XYZ file of C-alpha atoms in Angstrom:
493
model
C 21.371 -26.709 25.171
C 22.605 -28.749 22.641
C 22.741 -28.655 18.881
C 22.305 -30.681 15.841
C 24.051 -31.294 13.123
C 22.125 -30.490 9.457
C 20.609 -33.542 8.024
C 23.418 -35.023 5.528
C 20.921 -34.685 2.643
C 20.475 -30.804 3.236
C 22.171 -28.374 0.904
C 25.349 -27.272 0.904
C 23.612 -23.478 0.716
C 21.411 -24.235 3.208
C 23.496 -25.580 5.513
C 25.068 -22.296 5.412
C 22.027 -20.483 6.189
C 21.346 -22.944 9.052
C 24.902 -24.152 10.457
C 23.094 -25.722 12.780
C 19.317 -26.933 14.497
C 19.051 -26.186 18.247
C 16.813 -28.478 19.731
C 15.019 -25.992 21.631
C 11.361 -26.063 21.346
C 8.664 -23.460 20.395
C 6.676 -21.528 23.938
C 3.375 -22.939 24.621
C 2.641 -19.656 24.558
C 3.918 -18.999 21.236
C 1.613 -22.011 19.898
C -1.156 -21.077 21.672
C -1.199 -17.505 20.272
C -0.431 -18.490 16.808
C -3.847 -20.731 16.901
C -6.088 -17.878 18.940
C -4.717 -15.395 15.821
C -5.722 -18.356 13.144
C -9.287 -19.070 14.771
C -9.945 -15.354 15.127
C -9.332 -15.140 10.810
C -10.953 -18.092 10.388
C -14.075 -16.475 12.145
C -13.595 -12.940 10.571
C -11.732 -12.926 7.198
C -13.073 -12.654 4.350
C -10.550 -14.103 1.128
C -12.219 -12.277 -1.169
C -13.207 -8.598 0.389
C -10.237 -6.101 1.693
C -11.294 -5.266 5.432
C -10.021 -4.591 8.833
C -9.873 -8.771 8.990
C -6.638 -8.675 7.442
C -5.088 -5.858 9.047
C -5.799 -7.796 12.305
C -4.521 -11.365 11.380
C -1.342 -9.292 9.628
C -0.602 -7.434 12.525
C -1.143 -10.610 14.770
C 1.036 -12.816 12.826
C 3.796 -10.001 13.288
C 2.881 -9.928 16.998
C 3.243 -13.659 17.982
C 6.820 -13.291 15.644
C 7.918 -10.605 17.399
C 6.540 -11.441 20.713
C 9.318 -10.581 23.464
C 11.917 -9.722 20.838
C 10.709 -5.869 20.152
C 13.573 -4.281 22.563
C 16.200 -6.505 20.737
C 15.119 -5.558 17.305
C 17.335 -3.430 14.983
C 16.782 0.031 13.521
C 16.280 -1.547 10.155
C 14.514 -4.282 11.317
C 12.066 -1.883 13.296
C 11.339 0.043 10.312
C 10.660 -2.403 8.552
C 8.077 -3.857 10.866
C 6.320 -0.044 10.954
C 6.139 0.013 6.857
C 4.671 -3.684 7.243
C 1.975 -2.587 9.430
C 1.351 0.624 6.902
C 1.241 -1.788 3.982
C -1.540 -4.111 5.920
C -3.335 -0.684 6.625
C -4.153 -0.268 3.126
C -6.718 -3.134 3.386
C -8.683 -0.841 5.761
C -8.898 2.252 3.744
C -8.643 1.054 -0.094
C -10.868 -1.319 -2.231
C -9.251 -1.947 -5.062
C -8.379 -5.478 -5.357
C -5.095 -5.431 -6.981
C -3.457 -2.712 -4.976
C -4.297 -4.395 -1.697
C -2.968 -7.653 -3.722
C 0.053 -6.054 -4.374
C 0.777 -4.577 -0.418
C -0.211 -7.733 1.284
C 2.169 -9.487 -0.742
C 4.915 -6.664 0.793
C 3.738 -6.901 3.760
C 4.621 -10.217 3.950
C 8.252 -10.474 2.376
C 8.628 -6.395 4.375
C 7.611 -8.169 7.471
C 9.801 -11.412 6.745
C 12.729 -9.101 6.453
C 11.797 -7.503 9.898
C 12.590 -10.667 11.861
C 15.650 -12.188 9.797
C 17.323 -9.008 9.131
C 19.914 -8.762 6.197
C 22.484 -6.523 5.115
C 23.744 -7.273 1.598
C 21.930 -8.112 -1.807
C 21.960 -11.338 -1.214
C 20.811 -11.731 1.935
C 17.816 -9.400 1.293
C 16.964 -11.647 -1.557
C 16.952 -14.736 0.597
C 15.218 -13.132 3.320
C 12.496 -12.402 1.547
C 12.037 -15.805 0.916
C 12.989 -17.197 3.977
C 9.381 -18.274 4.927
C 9.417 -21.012 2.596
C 12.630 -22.516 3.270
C 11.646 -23.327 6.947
C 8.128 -25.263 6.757
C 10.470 -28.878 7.726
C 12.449 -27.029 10.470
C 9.314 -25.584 12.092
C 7.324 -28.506 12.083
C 10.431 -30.453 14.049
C 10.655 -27.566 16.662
C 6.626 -27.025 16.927
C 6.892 -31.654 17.634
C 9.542 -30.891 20.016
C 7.432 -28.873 21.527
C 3.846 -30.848 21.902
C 6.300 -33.719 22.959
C 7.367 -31.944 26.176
C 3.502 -31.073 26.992
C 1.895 -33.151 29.163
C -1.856 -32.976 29.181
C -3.551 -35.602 31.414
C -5.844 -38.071 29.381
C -5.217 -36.637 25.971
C -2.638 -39.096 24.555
C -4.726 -41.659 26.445
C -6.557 -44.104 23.297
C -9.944 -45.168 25.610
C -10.194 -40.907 25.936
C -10.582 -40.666 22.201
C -12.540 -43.788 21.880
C -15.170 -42.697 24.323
C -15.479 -39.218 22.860
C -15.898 -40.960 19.729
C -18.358 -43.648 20.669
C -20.455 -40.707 22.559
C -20.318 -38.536 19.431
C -21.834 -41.350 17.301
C -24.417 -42.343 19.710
C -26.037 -38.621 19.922
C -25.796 -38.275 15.931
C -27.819 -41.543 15.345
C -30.415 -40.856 18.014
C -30.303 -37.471 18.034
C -31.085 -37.965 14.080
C -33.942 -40.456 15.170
C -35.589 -38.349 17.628
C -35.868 -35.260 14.871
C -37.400 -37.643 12.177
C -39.966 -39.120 14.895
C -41.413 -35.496 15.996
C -41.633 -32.589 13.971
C -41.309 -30.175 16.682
C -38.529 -32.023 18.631
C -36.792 -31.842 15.293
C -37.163 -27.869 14.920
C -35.885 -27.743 18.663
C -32.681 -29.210 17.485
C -32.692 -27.495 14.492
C -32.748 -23.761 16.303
C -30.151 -24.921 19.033
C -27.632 -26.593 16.424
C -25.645 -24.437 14.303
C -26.227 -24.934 10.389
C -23.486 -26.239 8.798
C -22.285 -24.710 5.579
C -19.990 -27.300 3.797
C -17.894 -24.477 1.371
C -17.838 -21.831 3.712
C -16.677 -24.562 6.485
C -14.008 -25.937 4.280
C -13.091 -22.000 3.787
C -12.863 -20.818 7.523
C -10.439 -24.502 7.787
C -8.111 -23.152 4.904
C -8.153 -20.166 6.313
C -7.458 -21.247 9.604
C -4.716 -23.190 8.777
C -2.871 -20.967 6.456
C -2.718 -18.146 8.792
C -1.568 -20.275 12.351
C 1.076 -21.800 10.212
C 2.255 -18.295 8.820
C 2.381 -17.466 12.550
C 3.872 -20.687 13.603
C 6.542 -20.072 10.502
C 7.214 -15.947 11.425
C 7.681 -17.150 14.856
C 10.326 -19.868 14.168
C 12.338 -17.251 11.628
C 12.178 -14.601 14.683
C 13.386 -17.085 17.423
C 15.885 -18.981 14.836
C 16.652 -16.342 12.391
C 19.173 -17.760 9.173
C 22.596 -16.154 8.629
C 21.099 -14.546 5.367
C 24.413 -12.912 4.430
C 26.196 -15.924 5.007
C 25.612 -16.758 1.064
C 26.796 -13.092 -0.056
C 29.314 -13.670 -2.874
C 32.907 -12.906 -1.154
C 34.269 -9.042 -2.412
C 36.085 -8.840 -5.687
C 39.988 -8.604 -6.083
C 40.443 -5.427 -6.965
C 41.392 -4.770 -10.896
C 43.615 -2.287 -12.698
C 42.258 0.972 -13.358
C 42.345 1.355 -17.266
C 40.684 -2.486 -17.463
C 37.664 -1.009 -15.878
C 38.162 2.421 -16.448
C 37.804 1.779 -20.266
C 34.347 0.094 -20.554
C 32.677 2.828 -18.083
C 34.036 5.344 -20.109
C 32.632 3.797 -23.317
C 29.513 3.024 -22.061
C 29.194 6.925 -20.553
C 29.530 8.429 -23.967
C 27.231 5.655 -25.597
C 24.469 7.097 -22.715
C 25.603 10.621 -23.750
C 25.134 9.497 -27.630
C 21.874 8.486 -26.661
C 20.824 11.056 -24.753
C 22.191 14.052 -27.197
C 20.544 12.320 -30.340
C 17.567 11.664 -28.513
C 16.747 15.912 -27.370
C 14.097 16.378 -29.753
C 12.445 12.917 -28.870
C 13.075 13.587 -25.338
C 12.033 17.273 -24.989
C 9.667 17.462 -28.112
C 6.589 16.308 -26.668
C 3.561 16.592 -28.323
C 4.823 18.497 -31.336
C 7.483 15.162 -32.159
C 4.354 12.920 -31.886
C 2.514 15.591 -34.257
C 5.506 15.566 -36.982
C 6.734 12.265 -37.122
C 4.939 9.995 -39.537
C 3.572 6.884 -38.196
C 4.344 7.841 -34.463
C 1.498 7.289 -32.543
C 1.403 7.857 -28.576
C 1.242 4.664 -27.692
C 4.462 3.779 -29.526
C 6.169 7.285 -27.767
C 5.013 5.637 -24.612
C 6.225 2.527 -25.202
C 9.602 3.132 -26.858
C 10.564 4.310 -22.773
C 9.188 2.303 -19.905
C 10.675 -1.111 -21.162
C 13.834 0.250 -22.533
C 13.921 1.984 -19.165
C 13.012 -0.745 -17.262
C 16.437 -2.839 -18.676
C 18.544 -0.039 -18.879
C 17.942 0.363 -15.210
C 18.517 -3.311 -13.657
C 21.931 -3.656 -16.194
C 22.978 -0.149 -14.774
C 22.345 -1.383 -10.722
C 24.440 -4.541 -12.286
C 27.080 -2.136 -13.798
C 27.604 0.299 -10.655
C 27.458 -2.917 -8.304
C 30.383 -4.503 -9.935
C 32.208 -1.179 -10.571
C 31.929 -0.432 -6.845
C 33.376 -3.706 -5.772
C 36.438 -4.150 -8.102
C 37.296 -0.669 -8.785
C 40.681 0.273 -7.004
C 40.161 2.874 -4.209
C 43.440 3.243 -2.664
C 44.635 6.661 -3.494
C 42.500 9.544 -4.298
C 42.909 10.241 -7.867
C 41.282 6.108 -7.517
C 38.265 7.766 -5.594
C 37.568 10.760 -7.660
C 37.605 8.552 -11.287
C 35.142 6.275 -9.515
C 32.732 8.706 -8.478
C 32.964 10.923 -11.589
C 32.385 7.721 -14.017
C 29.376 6.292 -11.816
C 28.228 9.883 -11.256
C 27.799 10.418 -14.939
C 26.650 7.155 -15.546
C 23.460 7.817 -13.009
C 22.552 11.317 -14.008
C 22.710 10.025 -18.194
C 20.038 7.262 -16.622
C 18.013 9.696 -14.693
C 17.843 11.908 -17.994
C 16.694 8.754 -19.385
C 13.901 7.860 -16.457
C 12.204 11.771 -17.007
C 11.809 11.281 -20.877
C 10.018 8.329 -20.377
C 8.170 10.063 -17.423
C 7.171 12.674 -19.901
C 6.389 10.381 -23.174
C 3.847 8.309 -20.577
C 2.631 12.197 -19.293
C 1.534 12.738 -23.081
C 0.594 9.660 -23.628
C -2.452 9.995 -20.464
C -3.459 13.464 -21.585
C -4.527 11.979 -24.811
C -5.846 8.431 -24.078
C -7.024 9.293 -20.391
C -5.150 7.445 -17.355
C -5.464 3.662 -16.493
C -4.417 1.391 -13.465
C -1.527 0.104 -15.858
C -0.458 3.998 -16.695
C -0.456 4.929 -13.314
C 1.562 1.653 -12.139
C 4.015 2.673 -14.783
C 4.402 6.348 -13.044
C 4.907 4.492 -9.720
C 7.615 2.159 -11.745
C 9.548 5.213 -13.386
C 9.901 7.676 -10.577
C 11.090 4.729 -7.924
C 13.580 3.859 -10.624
C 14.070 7.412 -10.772
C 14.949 7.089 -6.676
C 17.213 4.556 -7.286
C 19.253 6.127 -9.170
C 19.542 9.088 -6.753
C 20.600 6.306 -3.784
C 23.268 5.202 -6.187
C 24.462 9.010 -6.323
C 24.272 9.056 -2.670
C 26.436 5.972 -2.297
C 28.619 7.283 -4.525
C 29.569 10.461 -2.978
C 30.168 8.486 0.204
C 32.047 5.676 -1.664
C 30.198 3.443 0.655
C 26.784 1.047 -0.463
C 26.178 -0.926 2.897
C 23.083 0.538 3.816
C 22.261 0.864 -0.184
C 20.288 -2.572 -0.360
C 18.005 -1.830 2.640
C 17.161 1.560 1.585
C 16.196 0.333 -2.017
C 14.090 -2.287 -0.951
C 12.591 0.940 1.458
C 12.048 2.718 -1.452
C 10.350 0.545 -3.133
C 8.085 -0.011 0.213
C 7.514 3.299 0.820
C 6.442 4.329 -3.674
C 3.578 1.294 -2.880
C 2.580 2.944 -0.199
C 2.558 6.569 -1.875
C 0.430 4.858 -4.496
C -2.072 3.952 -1.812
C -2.324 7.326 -0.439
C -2.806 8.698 -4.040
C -5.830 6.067 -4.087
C -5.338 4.882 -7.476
C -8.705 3.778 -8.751
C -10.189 7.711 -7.641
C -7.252 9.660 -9.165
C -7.950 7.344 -12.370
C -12.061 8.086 -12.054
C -11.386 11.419 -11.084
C -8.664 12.707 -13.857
C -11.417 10.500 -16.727
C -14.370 12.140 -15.461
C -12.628 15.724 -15.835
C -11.315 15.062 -19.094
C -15.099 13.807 -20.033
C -15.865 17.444 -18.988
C -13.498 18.731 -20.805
C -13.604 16.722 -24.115
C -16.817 14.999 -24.129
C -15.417 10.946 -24.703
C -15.227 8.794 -21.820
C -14.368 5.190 -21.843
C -17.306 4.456 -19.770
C -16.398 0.073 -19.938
C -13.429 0.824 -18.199
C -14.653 3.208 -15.811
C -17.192 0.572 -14.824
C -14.202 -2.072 -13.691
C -13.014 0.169 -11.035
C -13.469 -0.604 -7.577
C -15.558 1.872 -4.839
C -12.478 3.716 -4.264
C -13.996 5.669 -7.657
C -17.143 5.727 -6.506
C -17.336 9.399 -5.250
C -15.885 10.626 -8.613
C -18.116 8.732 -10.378
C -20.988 9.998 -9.497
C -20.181 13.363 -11.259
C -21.308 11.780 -14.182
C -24.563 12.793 -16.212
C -27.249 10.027 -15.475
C -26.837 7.814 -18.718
C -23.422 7.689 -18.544
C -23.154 7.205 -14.226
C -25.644 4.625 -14.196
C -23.651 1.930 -16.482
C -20.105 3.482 -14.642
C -22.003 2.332 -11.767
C -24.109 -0.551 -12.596
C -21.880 -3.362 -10.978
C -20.875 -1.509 -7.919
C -24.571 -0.442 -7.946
C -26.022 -4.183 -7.424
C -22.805 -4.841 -5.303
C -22.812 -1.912 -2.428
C -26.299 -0.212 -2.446
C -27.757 -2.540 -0.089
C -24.782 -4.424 1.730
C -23.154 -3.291 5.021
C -19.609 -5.090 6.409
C -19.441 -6.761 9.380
C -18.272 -4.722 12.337
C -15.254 -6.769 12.217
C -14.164 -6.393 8.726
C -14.563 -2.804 8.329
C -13.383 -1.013 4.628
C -13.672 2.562 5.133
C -13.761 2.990 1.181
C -16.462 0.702 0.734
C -18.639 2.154 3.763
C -18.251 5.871 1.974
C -19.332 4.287 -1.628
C -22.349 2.615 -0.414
C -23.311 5.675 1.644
C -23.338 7.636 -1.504
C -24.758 5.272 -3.963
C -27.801 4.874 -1.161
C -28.813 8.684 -2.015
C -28.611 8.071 -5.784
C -31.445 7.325 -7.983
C -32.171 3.881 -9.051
C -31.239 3.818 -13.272
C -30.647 1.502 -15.902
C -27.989 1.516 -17.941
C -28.991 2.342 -21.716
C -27.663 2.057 -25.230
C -26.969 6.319 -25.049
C -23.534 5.835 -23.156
C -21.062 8.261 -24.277
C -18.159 5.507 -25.163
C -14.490 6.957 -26.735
């Protein structure tokens, strides 16, 4: 086997990734399976409806990747491809649009990470986005590959130009024929399939899209880039007091904070109630984003503390961890205040998809900061990368299992009981996931919560193919509802 050389005109960087291009080709087989996975979407899926269609073509993109590479994967790697095929399950058993947006689009940079791998910051980052760095170098080796086939009569010219010539002759005569008899042309009519130009055009994009993802996950898994290979080279070592000194400032400025901040932080309701001109939507507020930046300078903090900081001796080792220590416990004081403020802030405006994201947001930033404590008692962060971007797989996926849209309905609905106001507009945008809390709702108010998924579900059934168990369950129940029309009575907040 030989290799080649990078095109001159090819990045330094990527040259790196990609020392060099083996000119081995893709498997028949590969190709073959990567088009029998793209017809079987193209025949099944559905763009714009979550079903058991995209679980299938996810988990069969994986499977042509992976192919005979399973046994050689590592543990990482492996996990990775079993939260990939948990984030493509969510199609099957949720309906909400943007959630399963959110864990396809995992999925796919989860599942990209299964096949290149990647150890350090950097190389997660470019793995992620490894896909789209390839389309050139998988084209060459899926060429190589169709150049070394040899089909009998197919690259032959007169082969095409009869098929052609035959293909014309029966449209224009076959055309005649159906205009000369009425009944010969209803014969043709019931044996030829009807041709539906958009929905055509959409089974092609479709069918291209997802052989060339499988064509592309297949290339990464056989040719995999030295992701790390970019990863900045470890810092020299510094002096104790010159980093010693702005970690110990910016401890007592969290402290500061965080001692000033008591009555804000632990007053609740009654420091929304006293304050003049504090609404809950400004306590809310003044956390997540605050929270949000505070968080992504302190990973940016700790990861350059960890990799200049001397360690040599131990009186090096116990300043680092105490410093870090206290820097992440100050933060995580920090992530439950604005946990609480957006707690408050839901028991009095009811909860949202937005609120609820937020949660998600706060308490994985909250785990974050508890892997940096881990890392720090062990003085060692080389598995810290993987298990953040973990984390962050795994709080999507406990989202899903909380089934957003019916813990929103639900929580609405019981304050409705409780209170009396209802935001019935919003209630109305949810997907079926909320359709069994919904219909807990007095009759004015269900019928417009219910109008649009009303028209929608009531009569409609999926394909046996494209199954969506939440979907199924909604229609089921709106079918024993009673038909009603949404009136100008509506209970709105």
């Amino acid at each position: 086997m030989s290799a080649e050389p990078l095109p001159a005109v090819a990045p330094s960087w990527l040259a790196r990734l990609w020392p060099t291009e083996n000119d081995t080709a893709a498997s028949p087989a590969v190709l073959a399976a990567s088009l029998l996975v793209g017809v079987l979407a193209a025949l099944t899926l559905r763009p714009q409806v979550a079903g058991s269609a995209y679980f299938v073509a996810g988990v069969g993109v994986l499977a042509v990747a992976l192919g005979g590479r399973a046994g050689r994967l590592t543990s990482p790697q492996l996990g990775a491809a079993v939260i990939t095929v948990a984030l493509l399950g969510v199609v099957i058993l949720r309906s909400a649009s943007w959630l399963v947006v959110l864990c396809l689009l995992a999925a796919w940079v989860v599942g990209t990470l299964a096949l290149v791998g990647g150890r350090t910051w950097t190389g997660l980052v470019v793995g992620s986005v490894a896909s789209g760095l390839v389309p050139a170098r998988a084209a060459r080796w899926v060429k190589r590959t169709l150049a070394r086939v040899r089909l009998p009569g197919l690259r032959s010219r007169r082969v095409w130009l009869v098929v052609a010539v035959t293909a014309g002759l029966l449209a224009i005569f076959g055309a005649l024929f159906a205009t000369a008899d009425p009944a010969y042309g209803a014969l043709l009519s019931g044996a030829l399939p009807s041709v539906n130009i958009p929905d055509t055009l959409r089974r092609l994009i479709v069918l291209g899209a997802v052989t060339g993802g499988a064509i592309l996950a297949a290339y990464l898994a056989h040719q995999p880039p030295t992701t790390d290979a970019l990863a900045p080279p470890s810092g020299r070592p510094v002096r104790r007091w010159e980093w010693t000194v702005p970690l110990v400032v910016l401890d007592l400025l969290f402290l500061s904070f965080v001692l000033v901040q008591l009555n804000v932080i632990f007053g609740g309701r009654s420091h929304v109630l006293t304050t003049d001109g504090l609404t809950y939507a400004q306590y809310a507020r003044q956390g997540f984003w605050q929270l949000l930046v505070v968080t992504v300078l302190t990973l940016a903090v700790v990861a350059i503390a960890a990799r200049t900081a001397p360690k040599t001796t131990a009186s090096d080792l116990l300043v680092v961890r105490l410093l870090l220590a206290l820097l992440c416990l100050l933060a995580l004081v920090v992530v439950a205040s604005a946990i609480h403020r957006m707690s408050l802030y839901e028991q009095e405006y009811g909860f949202t998809r937005l609120r609820l994201f937020v949660d998600t947001v706060e308490l994985a930033l909250g785990g974050t900061f508890l892997l940096l404590l881990a890392a720090g008692v062990r003085m060692t962060n080389t598995w810290l990368p993987r298990a953040v971007v973990a984390l962050a797989a795994l709080a999507l996926l406990a989202l899903a299992a909380v089934n957003p849209d019916a813990y929103i309905a639900n929580h609405n609905v019981t304050r409705y009981e409780q209170t009396g106001r209802v935001d019935v507009g919003y209630l109305a945008t949810l997907s079926a996931d909320a359709v069994p809390a919904l219909v807990r709702l007095p009759a004015d108010l269900r019928a417009c919560a219910l109008v649009r998924l009303a028209s929608d579900l009531r009569d409609s059934t999926d394909p046996w193919y494209d199954i969506n168990l939440a979907r199924t369950h909604a229609s089921a129940l709106l079918r024993t509802q009673p038909t009603l029309v949404c009136g100008s009575s509506s209970a709105r907040e």
